[in-house]
């Protein structure tokens, strides 16, 4: 089974619960033996947030938590572990995915998008890392089916957060981005891994964009207002 590790929680002195997103089964949870000495260090390294892992697991129908017998890294992610900014981005993305994919079923396209994104982050040049999380959130929204329609943007439009479209005037429900800021929403639709460094946001602007994307995903999928990693991410940008 191929998995993307999201979170590990200590269950006992010798065991932990690993939450992951798998190619074959969607969101899954495993009991992982901690081991000792070098084996313990190896297992901790293999199950860090966003680690890409191939595992042999005893998956039984009707069981919420399965047992892992073997773990092997699919792809080494050296830069992701050694670079503090990339590490903070990885923690944030893992926490977001843990919330967004809470009840998810297998989705090959989403899994491969996340896999490619993780590998890209590991190799990404530093000027591009600052905006990576914005690009990723936009992309994962598209995978889940809540991508905004930015094709019809015109100067002066407001962005309707509830319907995911641009309008000529503000909707009555109050969930919208005003005309003076809605151009940024349209620009986000043009963001790619190749041009991340061209989006020159100030710290305040980047955080405002992040808040807007999280608000949008909260409206359409699940509340994201209590992410523990958010403050750490903000402090490093």
Tab-separated table of N, CA and C in Angstrom, residues 158-165 167 169-177 215 219-220:
chain	number	residue	atom	x	y	z
A	158	UNK	N	-16.939	41.509	-7.745
A	158	UNK	CA	-16.682	40.935	-6.434
A	158	UNK	C	-16.654	39.423	-6.604
A	159	UNK	N	-15.978	38.733	-5.671
A	159	UNK	CA	-15.935	37.278	-5.744
A	159	UNK	C	-16.866	36.693	-4.704
A	160	UNK	N	-17.863	35.961	-5.183
A	160	UNK	CA	-18.849	35.307	-4.325
A	160	UNK	C	-18.219	34.032	-3.761
A	161	UNK	N	-17.896	34.055	-2.465
A	161	UNK	CA	-17.227	32.903	-1.830
A	161	UNK	C	-18.147	31.690	-1.751
A	162	UNK	N	-19.423	31.921	-1.611
A	162	UNK	CA	-20.368	30.826	-1.451
A	162	UNK	C	-20.591	30.065	-2.756
A	163	UNK	N	-20.731	30.782	-3.855
A	163	UNK	CA	-20.980	30.153	-5.154
A	163	UNK	C	-19.706	29.940	-5.965
A	164	UNK	N	-18.598	30.540	-5.541
A	164	UNK	CA	-17.335	30.350	-6.241
A	164	UNK	C	-17.268	31.024	-7.593
A	165	UNK	N	-17.958	32.151	-7.753
A	165	UNK	CA	-17.981	32.858	-9.032
A	165	UNK	C	-17.840	34.363	-8.801
A	167	UNK	N	-19.158	38.225	-9.477
A	167	UNK	CA	-20.429	38.905	-9.705
A	167	UNK	C	-20.191	40.398	-9.887
A	169	UNK	N	-22.071	42.663	-8.539
A	169	UNK	CA	-22.405	43.342	-7.285
A	169	UNK	C	-22.359	42.356	-6.138
A	170	UNK	N	-22.293	42.882	-4.934
A	170	UNK	CA	-22.141	42.029	-3.754
A	170	UNK	C	-23.395	41.192	-3.509
A	171	UNK	N	-23.230	39.890	-3.206
A	171	UNK	CA	-24.383	39.043	-2.877
A	171	UNK	C	-24.932	39.389	-1.503
A	172	UNK	N	-26.161	38.994	-1.258
A	172	UNK	CA	-26.821	39.335	0.000
A	172	UNK	C	-26.271	38.535	1.186
A	173	UNK	N	-25.690	37.361	0.938
A	173	UNK	CA	-25.277	36.509	2.055
A	173	UNK	C	-24.015	37.003	2.767
A	174	UNK	N	-23.282	37.917	2.187
A	174	UNK	CA	-22.149	38.523	2.875
A	174	UNK	C	-20.823	37.800	2.755
A	175	UNK	N	-20.809	36.602	2.176
A	175	UNK	CA	-19.567	35.854	2.006
A	175	UNK	C	-18.973	36.178	0.636
A	176	UNK	N	-18.213	37.274	0.583
A	176	UNK	CA	-17.632	37.664	-0.697
A	176	UNK	C	-16.338	38.440	-0.478
A	177	UNK	N	-15.550	38.500	-1.548
A	177	UNK	CA	-14.324	39.287	-1.558
A	177	UNK	C	-14.636	40.585	-2.303
A	215	UNK	N	-10.697	30.415	4.300
A	215	UNK	CA	-12.111	30.758	4.493
A	215	UNK	C	-12.963	30.098	3.414
A	219	UNK	N	-15.866	27.193	3.958
A	219	UNK	CA	-17.255	27.323	3.519
A	219	UNK	C	-17.705	26.075	2.769
A	220	UNK	N	-16.822	25.538	1.938
A	220	UNK	CA	-17.224	24.474	1.012
A	220	UNK	C	-16.934	23.063	1.504
